[in-house]
């Protein structure tokens, strides 16, 4: 259960590449990443005893606290180049400033496997149109790959021709965040290893049939500034994205450096700003991790309101379970939570598809 937190904890993850586990943390110290003394704390992630390493222990403790208290944390020192992180937002911003007809060239529909462009107000949260536009992307699903389960999302992504670097920037971004490439390959996986230890499990609890072949989702999102949206009188609210939880395992949000807009709900019902901290990803826990942890960690409600006059862009990356993963409370989590399943078993792909279908009516 989320606590009465007033700010989102900062976790410092240093990715030294290869098989080295990058966990170390020092909460609330934004300069921690620059501290040259951190390297001795680095620990081996392929070592089954990594949980005994003092440096790892320290980070794991911070992760545990952050996941219990907020379900949200900032990750700094993640190793993804700042230039790429910014580029991903910049090309997104350029695309959304194209004329509507141009954007319609990559329009999302049932026929595209729900991949592509959606206009402002097309995504619906709790019955209200969201004041954002977006490009939705999913890991490729080949015809028949998951039988009926994957049918709705079958297809490949739709990339704009303009700007011409769009495709290559996004492909690199996805590769680095999912972990396909070179020395940065383990960012999301390593955060999940830290979370597995934080729960009291083995490092690879979220490998194999659970998330060893992780699905991914990416949303490139644009939120009009206050004055822009005032013109569209038929839209009832000015909430950029209504209160929701994320669906899978772990979300990494690359948000605009300047505009505070993302808000996270604490136990008292207050909305706490996840203010932008340049150089960080805002991470949060999804519904599947809530089930696997039997509620030790929860997927926290969050929403987006852009009250600034400026257009805001974010790139939300969702690191997910295997598409066909069967998700039910892990035995050791159950033991810690009274021995009873608090949630029904789910299949990740089914949960995702149900959400996608209801998001677009
Ligand atoms: N993949 C994610 N998290 N998408 C969030 C989209 C916005 C919330 C959605 N309409 C809903 O009601 O869930
Ligand atoms: O734009 C953001 O900061 C967050 C977006 C979000 O919560 C989502 O797409 O699930
Ligand atoms: Fe979200």
mmCIF file of C-alpha atoms and ligand atoms in Angstrom:
data_model
loop_
_atom_site.group_PDB
_atom_site.id
_atom_site.type_symbol
_atom_site.label_atom_id
_atom_site.label_comp_id
_atom_site.label_asym_id
_atom_site.label_seq_id
_atom_site.Cartn_x
_atom_site.Cartn_y
_atom_site.Cartn_z
ATOM 1 C CA UNK A 1 0.000 0.000 0.000
ATOM 2 C CA UNK A 2 1.398 3.358 -1.001
ATOM 3 C CA UNK A 3 2.306 5.538 1.952
ATOM 4 C CA UNK A 4 1.894 9.198 2.661
ATOM 5 C CA UNK A 5 4.928 10.096 0.586
ATOM 6 C CA UNK A 6 5.494 13.730 -0.367
ATOM 7 C CA UNK A 7 8.199 13.211 -2.936
ATOM 8 C CA UNK A 8 9.367 10.404 -5.190
ATOM 9 C CA UNK A 9 12.550 8.622 -4.053
ATOM 10 C CA UNK A 10 15.654 8.780 -6.196
ATOM 11 C CA UNK A 11 17.475 5.545 -6.909
ATOM 12 C CA UNK A 12 20.865 5.658 -8.516
ATOM 13 C CA UNK A 13 21.572 2.881 -10.943
ATOM 14 C CA UNK A 14 25.020 2.772 -12.407
ATOM 15 C CA UNK A 15 25.313 0.489 -15.392
ATOM 16 C CA UNK A 16 28.911 -0.542 -15.825
ATOM 17 C CA UNK A 17 27.985 -2.719 -18.754
ATOM 18 C CA UNK A 18 28.474 -6.423 -19.452
ATOM 19 C CA UNK A 19 27.296 -8.627 -16.635
ATOM 20 C CA UNK A 20 27.948 -6.253 -13.845
ATOM 21 C CA UNK A 21 25.007 -5.412 -11.700
ATOM 22 C CA UNK A 22 24.497 -1.713 -11.484
ATOM 23 C CA UNK A 23 22.688 -1.316 -8.267
ATOM 24 C CA UNK A 24 23.501 1.210 -5.755
ATOM 25 C CA UNK A 25 21.446 3.902 -4.249
ATOM 26 C CA UNK A 26 21.367 6.831 -2.050
ATOM 27 C CA UNK A 27 17.965 8.256 -1.723
ATOM 28 C CA UNK A 28 17.291 11.964 -2.199
ATOM 29 C CA UNK A 29 20.800 12.862 -3.246
ATOM 30 C CA UNK A 30 20.592 13.993 -6.859
ATOM 31 C CA UNK A 31 24.388 14.332 -7.050
ATOM 32 C CA UNK A 32 25.096 10.785 -6.027
ATOM 33 C CA UNK A 33 25.745 9.760 -9.640
ATOM 34 C CA UNK A 34 28.749 12.062 -9.835
ATOM 35 C CA UNK A 35 30.363 10.706 -6.679
ATOM 36 C CA UNK A 36 33.606 9.015 -7.752
ATOM 37 C CA UNK A 37 33.545 6.712 -4.746
ATOM 38 C CA UNK A 38 30.630 4.663 -5.913
ATOM 39 C CA UNK A 39 32.541 2.161 -8.021
ATOM 40 C CA UNK A 40 33.593 -0.094 -5.142
ATOM 41 C CA UNK A 41 29.925 -0.745 -4.535
ATOM 42 C CA UNK A 42 29.450 -2.377 -7.886
ATOM 43 C CA UNK A 43 28.474 -6.024 -7.779
ATOM 44 C CA UNK A 44 28.172 -9.010 -10.062
ATOM 45 C CA UNK A 45 24.677 -9.622 -11.299
ATOM 46 C CA UNK A 46 25.313 -13.140 -12.548
ATOM 47 C CA UNK A 47 26.409 -14.220 -9.129
ATOM 48 C CA UNK A 48 23.504 -16.024 -7.443
ATOM 49 C CA UNK A 49 24.807 -14.581 -4.184
ATOM 50 C CA UNK A 50 24.670 -11.021 -5.448
ATOM 51 C CA UNK A 51 22.122 -10.317 -2.743
ATOM 52 C CA UNK A 52 24.867 -10.631 -0.148
ATOM 53 C CA UNK A 53 27.044 -7.939 -1.637
ATOM 54 C CA UNK A 54 26.872 -4.879 0.644
ATOM 55 C CA UNK A 55 26.599 -2.437 -2.260
ATOM 56 C CA UNK A 56 23.792 -4.428 -3.815
ATOM 57 C CA UNK A 57 22.094 -4.727 -0.439
ATOM 58 C CA UNK A 58 22.065 -0.995 -0.033
ATOM 59 C CA UNK A 59 20.408 -0.445 -3.396
ATOM 60 C CA UNK A 60 17.975 -3.261 -2.881
ATOM 61 C CA UNK A 61 16.907 -1.697 0.390
ATOM 62 C CA UNK A 62 16.260 1.605 -1.342
ATOM 63 C CA UNK A 63 14.312 -0.100 -4.091
ATOM 64 C CA UNK A 64 12.238 -1.972 -1.542
ATOM 65 C CA UNK A 65 11.422 1.225 0.288
ATOM 66 C CA UNK A 66 10.583 3.095 -2.897
ATOM 67 C CA UNK A 67 8.382 0.295 -4.220
ATOM 68 C CA UNK A 68 6.547 -0.048 -0.910
ATOM 69 C CA UNK A 69 6.098 3.626 -0.244
ATOM 70 C CA UNK A 70 5.462 5.087 -3.644
ATOM 71 C CA UNK A 71 5.603 2.441 -6.348
ATOM 72 C CA UNK A 72 7.565 5.171 -8.133
ATOM 73 C CA UNK A 73 11.229 6.138 -8.173
ATOM 74 C CA UNK A 74 13.734 8.050 -10.281
ATOM 75 C CA UNK A 75 16.607 6.198 -11.873
ATOM 76 C CA UNK A 76 19.781 8.165 -12.414
ATOM 77 C CA UNK A 77 23.092 7.073 -13.880
ATOM 78 C CA UNK A 78 21.306 4.602 -16.133
ATOM 79 C CA UNK A 79 23.897 4.699 -18.903
ATOM 80 C CA UNK A 80 21.554 5.581 -21.766
ATOM 81 C CA UNK A 81 23.196 8.576 -23.485
ATOM 82 C CA UNK A 82 21.522 11.891 -22.655
ATOM 83 C CA UNK A 83 21.662 12.836 -26.331
ATOM 84 C CA UNK A 84 19.565 9.822 -27.337
ATOM 85 C CA UNK A 85 17.092 10.383 -24.514
ATOM 86 C CA UNK A 86 16.625 13.977 -25.639
ATOM 87 C CA UNK A 87 16.539 13.037 -29.304
ATOM 88 C CA UNK A 88 13.662 10.653 -28.706
ATOM 89 C CA UNK A 89 11.636 13.524 -27.254
ATOM 90 C CA UNK A 90 12.750 15.963 -29.932
ATOM 91 C CA UNK A 91 11.707 13.859 -32.929
ATOM 92 C CA UNK A 92 8.410 13.134 -31.169
ATOM 93 C CA UNK A 93 7.862 16.847 -30.701
ATOM 94 C CA UNK A 94 8.665 17.568 -34.356
ATOM 95 C CA UNK A 95 6.207 14.943 -35.543
ATOM 96 C CA UNK A 96 3.333 16.235 -33.417
ATOM 97 C CA UNK A 97 3.826 19.713 -34.842
ATOM 98 C CA UNK A 98 3.132 18.482 -38.353
ATOM 99 C CA UNK A 99 -0.253 19.177 -39.954
ATOM 100 C CA UNK A 100 -2.992 16.773 -38.991
ATOM 101 C CA UNK A 101 -3.151 15.203 -42.488
ATOM 102 C CA UNK A 102 0.516 14.300 -42.190
ATOM 103 C CA UNK A 103 -0.068 12.597 -38.856
ATOM 104 C CA UNK A 104 -3.007 10.668 -40.265
ATOM 105 C CA UNK A 105 -0.621 8.886 -42.634
ATOM 106 C CA UNK A 106 0.321 6.621 -39.740
ATOM 107 C CA UNK A 107 -3.115 6.497 -38.162
ATOM 108 C CA UNK A 108 -3.746 3.796 -35.589
ATOM 109 C CA UNK A 109 -6.669 1.454 -36.151
ATOM 110 C CA UNK A 110 -7.804 -2.070 -35.507
ATOM 111 C CA UNK A 111 -6.248 -2.972 -38.866
ATOM 112 C CA UNK A 112 -2.784 -1.766 -37.811
ATOM 113 C CA UNK A 113 -2.848 -3.821 -34.621
ATOM 114 C CA UNK A 114 -3.515 -0.614 -32.670
ATOM 115 C CA UNK A 115 -0.108 0.695 -33.728
ATOM 116 C CA UNK A 116 0.308 4.251 -34.891
ATOM 117 C CA UNK A 117 -1.049 7.753 -34.360
ATOM 118 C CA UNK A 118 -4.045 8.628 -32.220
ATOM 119 C CA UNK A 119 -5.415 12.158 -32.155
ATOM 120 C CA UNK A 120 -6.131 14.261 -29.050
ATOM 121 C CA UNK A 121 -9.072 12.796 -27.162
ATOM 122 C CA UNK A 122 -8.963 9.400 -28.870
ATOM 123 C CA UNK A 123 -7.556 7.599 -25.824
ATOM 124 C CA UNK A 124 -10.146 7.359 -23.094
ATOM 125 C CA UNK A 125 -9.535 6.930 -19.376
ATOM 126 C CA UNK A 126 -12.451 6.248 -17.026
ATOM 127 C CA UNK A 127 -14.916 7.423 -19.660
ATOM 128 C CA UNK A 128 -13.190 10.742 -20.354
ATOM 129 C CA UNK A 129 -11.141 11.616 -23.420
ATOM 130 C CA UNK A 130 -7.523 12.301 -22.586
ATOM 131 C CA UNK A 131 -6.046 15.574 -23.806
ATOM 132 C CA UNK A 132 -3.053 13.993 -25.433
ATOM 133 C CA UNK A 133 -2.033 12.692 -28.832
ATOM 134 C CA UNK A 134 0.293 9.728 -29.171
ATOM 135 C CA UNK A 135 2.026 7.171 -31.303
ATOM 136 C CA UNK A 136 1.617 3.687 -29.828
ATOM 137 C CA UNK A 137 4.216 1.027 -30.568
ATOM 138 C CA UNK A 138 4.485 -2.593 -29.511
ATOM 139 C CA UNK A 139 7.005 -5.340 -29.919
ATOM 140 C CA UNK A 140 6.302 -7.046 -33.220
ATOM 141 C CA UNK A 141 3.680 -9.798 -33.076
ATOM 142 C CA UNK A 142 3.808 -12.179 -36.052
ATOM 143 C CA UNK A 143 0.567 -13.681 -37.323
ATOM 144 C CA UNK A 144 -0.425 -16.637 -35.190
ATOM 145 C CA UNK A 145 2.452 -16.136 -32.764
ATOM 146 C CA UNK A 146 0.280 -16.275 -29.661
ATOM 147 C CA UNK A 147 -2.879 -17.659 -31.213
ATOM 148 C CA UNK A 148 -6.036 -15.742 -30.353
ATOM 149 C CA UNK A 149 -4.308 -14.095 -27.424
ATOM 150 C CA UNK A 150 -2.099 -11.911 -29.624
ATOM 151 C CA UNK A 151 -4.404 -11.390 -32.587
ATOM 152 C CA UNK A 152 -5.470 -7.831 -31.759
ATOM 153 C CA UNK A 153 -1.852 -6.620 -31.678
ATOM 154 C CA UNK A 154 -0.545 -8.500 -34.692
ATOM 155 C CA UNK A 155 1.464 -6.290 -37.018
ATOM 156 C CA UNK A 156 4.503 -4.088 -37.087
ATOM 157 C CA UNK A 157 4.942 -0.495 -36.047
ATOM 158 C CA UNK A 158 4.144 2.574 -38.097
ATOM 159 C CA UNK A 159 6.911 5.130 -38.212
ATOM 160 C CA UNK A 160 6.589 8.610 -39.701
ATOM 161 C CA UNK A 161 8.787 9.526 -42.699
ATOM 162 C CA UNK A 162 9.326 12.890 -41.127
ATOM 163 C CA UNK A 163 11.672 13.699 -39.487
ATOM 164 C CA UNK A 164 13.718 11.206 -41.457
ATOM 165 C CA UNK A 165 15.756 10.151 -38.418
ATOM 166 C CA UNK A 166 12.601 9.106 -36.574
ATOM 167 C CA UNK A 167 12.875 5.407 -37.231
ATOM 168 C CA UNK A 168 16.568 5.074 -36.424
ATOM 169 C CA UNK A 169 16.347 7.138 -33.227
ATOM 170 C CA UNK A 170 13.455 5.070 -31.946
ATOM 171 C CA UNK A 171 14.995 1.767 -32.894
ATOM 172 C CA UNK A 172 18.149 2.593 -31.008
ATOM 173 C CA UNK A 173 16.130 3.833 -28.060
ATOM 174 C CA UNK A 174 14.050 0.661 -27.917
ATOM 175 C CA UNK A 175 17.120 -1.538 -28.292
ATOM 176 C CA UNK A 176 18.902 0.123 -25.413
ATOM 177 C CA UNK A 177 15.890 0.092 -23.108
ATOM 178 C CA UNK A 178 14.776 -3.467 -23.828
ATOM 179 C CA UNK A 179 18.321 -4.618 -23.660
ATOM 180 C CA UNK A 180 19.234 -5.922 -27.085
ATOM 181 C CA UNK A 181 22.429 -4.028 -27.648
ATOM 182 C CA UNK A 182 26.004 -3.919 -26.412
ATOM 183 C CA UNK A 183 27.060 -2.943 -22.959
ATOM 184 C CA UNK A 184 23.839 -1.255 -21.914
ATOM 185 C CA UNK A 185 21.782 -4.333 -22.531
ATOM 186 C CA UNK A 186 20.664 -4.919 -19.051
ATOM 187 C CA UNK A 187 19.146 -1.701 -17.743
ATOM 188 C CA UNK A 188 15.523 -2.795 -17.386
ATOM 189 C CA UNK A 189 16.454 -6.362 -16.584
ATOM 190 C CA UNK A 190 18.848 -5.239 -13.875
ATOM 191 C CA UNK A 191 16.266 -3.009 -12.264
ATOM 192 C CA UNK A 192 13.976 -6.061 -12.240
ATOM 193 C CA UNK A 193 16.758 -8.123 -10.662
ATOM 194 C CA UNK A 194 17.059 -5.527 -7.947
ATOM 195 C CA UNK A 195 13.308 -5.611 -7.438
ATOM 196 C CA UNK A 196 13.361 -9.422 -7.245
ATOM 197 C CA UNK A 197 15.944 -9.225 -4.464
ATOM 198 C CA UNK A 198 14.019 -6.429 -2.791
ATOM 199 C CA UNK A 199 10.988 -8.693 -2.619
ATOM 200 C CA UNK A 200 13.167 -11.359 -1.004
ATOM 201 C CA UNK A 201 13.444 -13.627 -4.034
ATOM 202 C CA UNK A 202 16.262 -14.881 -6.238
ATOM 203 C CA UNK A 203 17.794 -12.391 -8.689
ATOM 204 C CA UNK A 204 16.238 -14.087 -11.704
ATOM 205 C CA UNK A 205 12.717 -14.403 -10.383
ATOM 206 C CA UNK A 206 11.591 -12.330 -13.400
ATOM 207 C CA UNK A 207 13.503 -14.298 -15.991
ATOM 208 C CA UNK A 208 12.461 -17.442 -17.838
ATOM 209 C CA UNK A 209 8.754 -17.962 -18.420
ATOM 210 C CA UNK A 210 7.883 -14.856 -16.448
ATOM 211 C CA UNK A 211 9.843 -12.166 -18.235
ATOM 212 C CA UNK A 212 12.833 -13.812 -19.880
ATOM 213 C CA UNK A 213 11.432 -12.916 -23.298
ATOM 214 C CA UNK A 214 10.013 -9.543 -22.312
ATOM 215 C CA UNK A 215 7.268 -7.883 -24.306
ATOM 216 C CA UNK A 216 7.516 -4.122 -24.631
ATOM 217 C CA UNK A 217 5.210 -1.203 -25.315
ATOM 218 C CA UNK A 218 6.208 2.364 -26.112
ATOM 219 C CA UNK A 219 4.032 5.449 -26.172
ATOM 220 C CA UNK A 220 5.274 8.711 -27.665
ATOM 221 C CA UNK A 221 3.000 11.300 -26.152
ATOM 222 C CA UNK A 222 2.243 14.976 -26.708
ATOM 223 C CA UNK A 223 0.192 17.100 -24.308
ATOM 224 C CA UNK A 224 -1.003 20.461 -25.629
ATOM 225 C CA UNK A 225 -0.335 23.485 -23.462
ATOM 226 C CA UNK A 226 -3.192 25.262 -21.710
ATOM 227 C CA UNK A 227 -3.898 27.826 -24.411
ATOM 228 C CA UNK A 228 -3.832 25.215 -27.237
ATOM 229 C CA UNK A 229 -6.465 23.013 -25.673
ATOM 230 C CA UNK A 230 -8.833 25.857 -24.770
ATOM 231 C CA UNK A 231 -9.851 26.051 -28.418
ATOM 232 C CA UNK A 232 -11.267 22.559 -28.589
ATOM 233 C CA UNK A 233 -14.528 23.239 -26.868
ATOM 234 C CA UNK A 234 -15.993 19.785 -27.310
ATOM 235 C CA UNK A 235 -13.428 18.266 -25.003
ATOM 236 C CA UNK A 236 -14.640 18.320 -21.438
ATOM 237 C CA UNK A 237 -11.527 18.116 -19.355
ATOM 238 C CA UNK A 238 -8.023 19.361 -19.427
ATOM 239 C CA UNK A 239 -6.518 16.234 -17.982
ATOM 240 C CA UNK A 240 -3.728 15.094 -20.280
ATOM 241 C CA UNK A 241 -4.063 11.537 -19.102
ATOM 242 C CA UNK A 242 -6.586 10.443 -16.511
ATOM 243 C CA UNK A 243 -5.747 8.475 -13.373
ATOM 244 C CA UNK A 244 -4.588 4.973 -14.232
ATOM 245 C CA UNK A 245 -2.116 2.287 -13.332
ATOM 246 C CA UNK A 246 0.305 0.791 -15.835
ATOM 247 C CA UNK A 247 -0.330 -2.725 -17.031
ATOM 248 C CA UNK A 248 2.875 -4.720 -16.943
ATOM 249 C CA UNK A 249 6.094 -4.861 -14.979
ATOM 250 C CA UNK A 250 8.158 -1.693 -15.037
ATOM 251 C CA UNK A 251 7.625 1.663 -16.767
ATOM 252 C CA UNK A 252 10.493 4.019 -17.629
ATOM 253 C CA UNK A 253 9.256 7.518 -18.438
ATOM 254 C CA UNK A 254 11.469 9.965 -20.308
ATOM 255 C CA UNK A 255 9.732 13.234 -19.552
ATOM 256 C CA UNK A 256 10.129 16.796 -20.714
ATOM 257 C CA UNK A 257 12.932 18.475 -18.750
ATOM 258 C CA UNK A 258 11.005 21.630 -18.029
ATOM 259 C CA UNK A 259 7.323 21.015 -17.508
ATOM 260 C CA UNK A 260 6.003 19.362 -14.340
ATOM 261 C CA UNK A 261 2.906 17.422 -15.351
ATOM 262 C CA UNK A 262 3.068 13.856 -14.050
ATOM 263 C CA UNK A 263 1.382 13.341 -10.697
ATOM 264 C CA UNK A 264 1.368 10.320 -8.418
ATOM 265 C CA UNK A 265 -1.305 9.565 -5.833
ATOM 266 C CA UNK A 266 -0.257 8.904 -2.242
ATOM 267 C CA UNK A 267 -2.249 7.090 0.422
ATOM 268 C CA UNK A 268 -3.936 10.264 1.643
ATOM 269 C CA UNK A 269 -5.192 10.855 -1.852
ATOM 270 C CA UNK A 270 -2.893 13.796 -2.530
ATOM 271 C CA UNK A 271 -1.387 14.170 -5.965
ATOM 272 C CA UNK A 272 2.403 14.411 -5.669
ATOM 273 C CA UNK A 273 4.311 15.937 -8.571
ATOM 274 C CA UNK A 274 6.976 13.791 -10.165
ATOM 275 C CA UNK A 275 8.931 16.918 -11.052
ATOM 276 C CA UNK A 276 11.319 16.546 -13.983
ATOM 277 C CA UNK A 277 14.883 15.708 -12.962
ATOM 278 C CA UNK A 278 17.090 15.935 -16.045
ATOM 279 C CA UNK A 279 19.148 12.821 -16.658
ATOM 280 C CA UNK A 280 16.666 10.488 -14.966
ATOM 281 C CA UNK A 281 13.906 8.115 -15.909
ATOM 282 C CA UNK A 282 10.814 8.075 -13.744
ATOM 283 C CA UNK A 283 10.105 4.411 -13.076
ATOM 284 C CA UNK A 284 6.970 2.801 -11.757
ATOM 285 C CA UNK A 285 5.477 -0.563 -11.082
ATOM 286 C CA UNK A 286 2.824 -2.182 -13.246
ATOM 287 C CA UNK A 287 -0.190 -4.370 -12.511
ATOM 288 C CA UNK A 288 1.601 -7.666 -13.179
ATOM 289 C CA UNK A 289 4.225 -6.940 -10.557
ATOM 290 C CA UNK A 290 1.461 -6.169 -8.102
ATOM 291 C CA UNK A 291 0.029 -9.645 -8.698
ATOM 292 C CA UNK A 292 3.385 -11.452 -8.633
ATOM 293 C CA UNK A 293 4.307 -9.704 -5.368
ATOM 294 C CA UNK A 294 0.841 -10.414 -3.947
ATOM 295 C CA UNK A 295 0.463 -6.717 -3.201
ATOM 296 C CA UNK A 296 3.801 -6.221 -1.425
ATOM 297 C CA UNK A 297 4.318 -3.697 -4.202
ATOM 298 C CA UNK A 298 1.405 -1.951 -5.831
ATOM 299 C CA UNK A 299 0.893 -0.308 -9.168
ATOM 300 C CA UNK A 300 0.287 3.280 -8.092
ATOM 301 C CA UNK A 301 -2.316 5.555 -9.661
ATOM 302 C CA UNK A 302 -0.896 8.440 -11.637
ATOM 303 C CA UNK A 303 -2.173 11.112 -14.016
ATOM 304 C CA UNK A 304 -0.849 13.865 -16.230
ATOM 305 C CA UNK A 305 -1.927 17.512 -16.266
ATOM 306 C CA UNK A 306 -0.111 20.021 -18.401
ATOM 307 C CA UNK A 307 -0.963 23.379 -16.868
ATOM 308 C CA UNK A 308 1.861 25.145 -18.640
ATOM 309 C CA UNK A 309 1.353 27.130 -21.838
ATOM 310 C CA UNK A 310 3.975 24.953 -23.509
ATOM 311 C CA UNK A 311 3.436 21.735 -25.412
ATOM 312 C CA UNK A 312 4.799 18.796 -23.379
ATOM 313 C CA UNK A 313 6.317 15.626 -24.748
ATOM 314 C CA UNK A 314 7.102 12.356 -22.999
ATOM 315 C CA UNK A 315 8.293 8.950 -24.108
ATOM 316 C CA UNK A 316 6.910 6.171 -21.933
ATOM 317 C CA UNK A 317 8.577 2.794 -22.259
ATOM 318 C CA UNK A 318 6.946 -0.249 -20.718
ATOM 319 C CA UNK A 319 9.156 -3.245 -19.942
ATOM 320 C CA UNK A 320 6.723 -6.105 -19.701
ATOM 321 C CA UNK A 321 6.362 -9.803 -18.862
ATOM 322 C CA UNK A 322 6.448 -12.432 -21.610
ATOM 323 C CA UNK A 323 3.318 -11.860 -23.675
ATOM 324 C CA UNK A 324 1.888 -15.245 -22.692
ATOM 325 C CA UNK A 325 3.133 -15.203 -19.081
ATOM 326 C CA UNK A 326 0.783 -16.663 -16.515
ATOM 327 C CA UNK A 327 0.875 -14.292 -13.593
ATOM 328 C CA UNK A 328 -0.075 -15.368 -10.087
ATOM 329 C CA UNK A 329 1.331 -14.502 -6.672
ATOM 330 C CA UNK A 330 4.847 -15.866 -6.138
ATOM 331 C CA UNK A 331 4.983 -18.393 -3.336
ATOM 332 C CA UNK A 332 7.562 -16.500 -1.276
ATOM 333 C CA UNK A 333 5.567 -13.279 -1.590
ATOM 334 C CA UNK A 334 2.445 -15.099 -0.507
ATOM 335 C CA UNK A 335 4.233 -16.345 2.596
ATOM 336 C CA UNK A 336 4.982 -12.752 3.526
ATOM 337 C CA UNK A 337 1.415 -11.600 3.016
ATOM 338 C CA UNK A 338 -0.709 -13.985 5.022
ATOM 339 C CA UNK A 339 -0.505 -17.051 2.771
ATOM 340 C CA UNK A 340 -3.545 -16.207 0.645
ATOM 341 C CA UNK A 341 -3.678 -15.104 -2.985
ATOM 342 C CA UNK A 342 -4.880 -11.509 -2.946
ATOM 343 C CA UNK A 343 -5.327 -11.335 -6.691
ATOM 344 C CA UNK A 344 -6.647 -13.570 -9.367
ATOM 345 C CA UNK A 345 -4.318 -15.146 -11.836
ATOM 346 C CA UNK A 346 -3.874 -13.185 -15.046
ATOM 347 C CA UNK A 347 -2.281 -13.683 -18.410
ATOM 348 C CA UNK A 348 -0.284 -10.599 -19.272
ATOM 349 C CA UNK A 349 -1.220 -10.472 -22.972
ATOM 350 C CA UNK A 350 -4.876 -10.849 -22.108
ATOM 351 C CA UNK A 351 -4.708 -7.987 -19.599
ATOM 352 C CA UNK A 352 -2.917 -5.775 -22.131
ATOM 353 C CA UNK A 353 -5.331 -6.494 -24.974
ATOM 354 C CA UNK A 354 -8.355 -5.905 -22.739
ATOM 355 C CA UNK A 355 -6.912 -2.507 -21.763
ATOM 356 C CA UNK A 356 -6.074 -1.564 -25.344
ATOM 357 C CA UNK A 357 -9.583 -2.441 -26.509
ATOM 358 C CA UNK A 358 -11.250 -0.407 -23.764
ATOM 359 C CA UNK A 359 -8.887 2.556 -24.251
ATOM 360 C CA UNK A 360 -10.212 2.989 -27.756
ATOM 361 C CA UNK A 361 -13.841 2.075 -27.188
HETATM 362 N N1 LIG B 1 0.184 1.500 -21.476
HETATM 363 C C1 LIG B 1 -0.285 2.457 -20.706
HETATM 364 N N2 LIG B 1 0.030 2.545 -19.447
HETATM 365 N N3 LIG B 1 -1.094 3.345 -21.233
HETATM 366 C C2 LIG B 1 -1.712 4.361 -20.501
HETATM 367 C C3 LIG B 1 -2.660 5.091 -21.406
HETATM 368 C C4 LIG B 1 -3.601 6.003 -20.710
HETATM 369 C C5 LIG B 1 -4.481 5.344 -19.751
HETATM 370 C C6 LIG B 1 -5.493 4.448 -20.400
HETATM 371 N N4 LIG B 1 -6.489 5.176 -21.132
HETATM 372 C C7 LIG B 1 -6.170 3.606 -19.325
HETATM 373 O O1 LIG B 1 -7.309 3.886 -18.982
HETATM 374 O O2 LIG B 1 -5.539 2.692 -18.826
HETATM 375 O O1 LIG B 2 3.517 11.366 -19.774
HETATM 376 C C1 LIG B 2 3.832 10.904 -18.684
HETATM 377 O O2 LIG B 2 4.591 11.498 -17.917
HETATM 378 C C2 LIG B 2 3.277 9.578 -18.204
HETATM 379 C C3 LIG B 2 2.429 8.850 -19.213
HETATM 380 C C4 LIG B 2 1.756 7.639 -18.628
HETATM 381 O O3 LIG B 2 1.537 7.548 -17.464
HETATM 382 C C5 LIG B 2 1.358 6.504 -19.522
HETATM 383 O O4 LIG B 2 1.365 6.661 -20.752
HETATM 384 O O5 LIG B 2 1.071 5.428 -19.002
HETATM 385 FE FE1 LIG B 3 1.070 5.481 -16.936
#
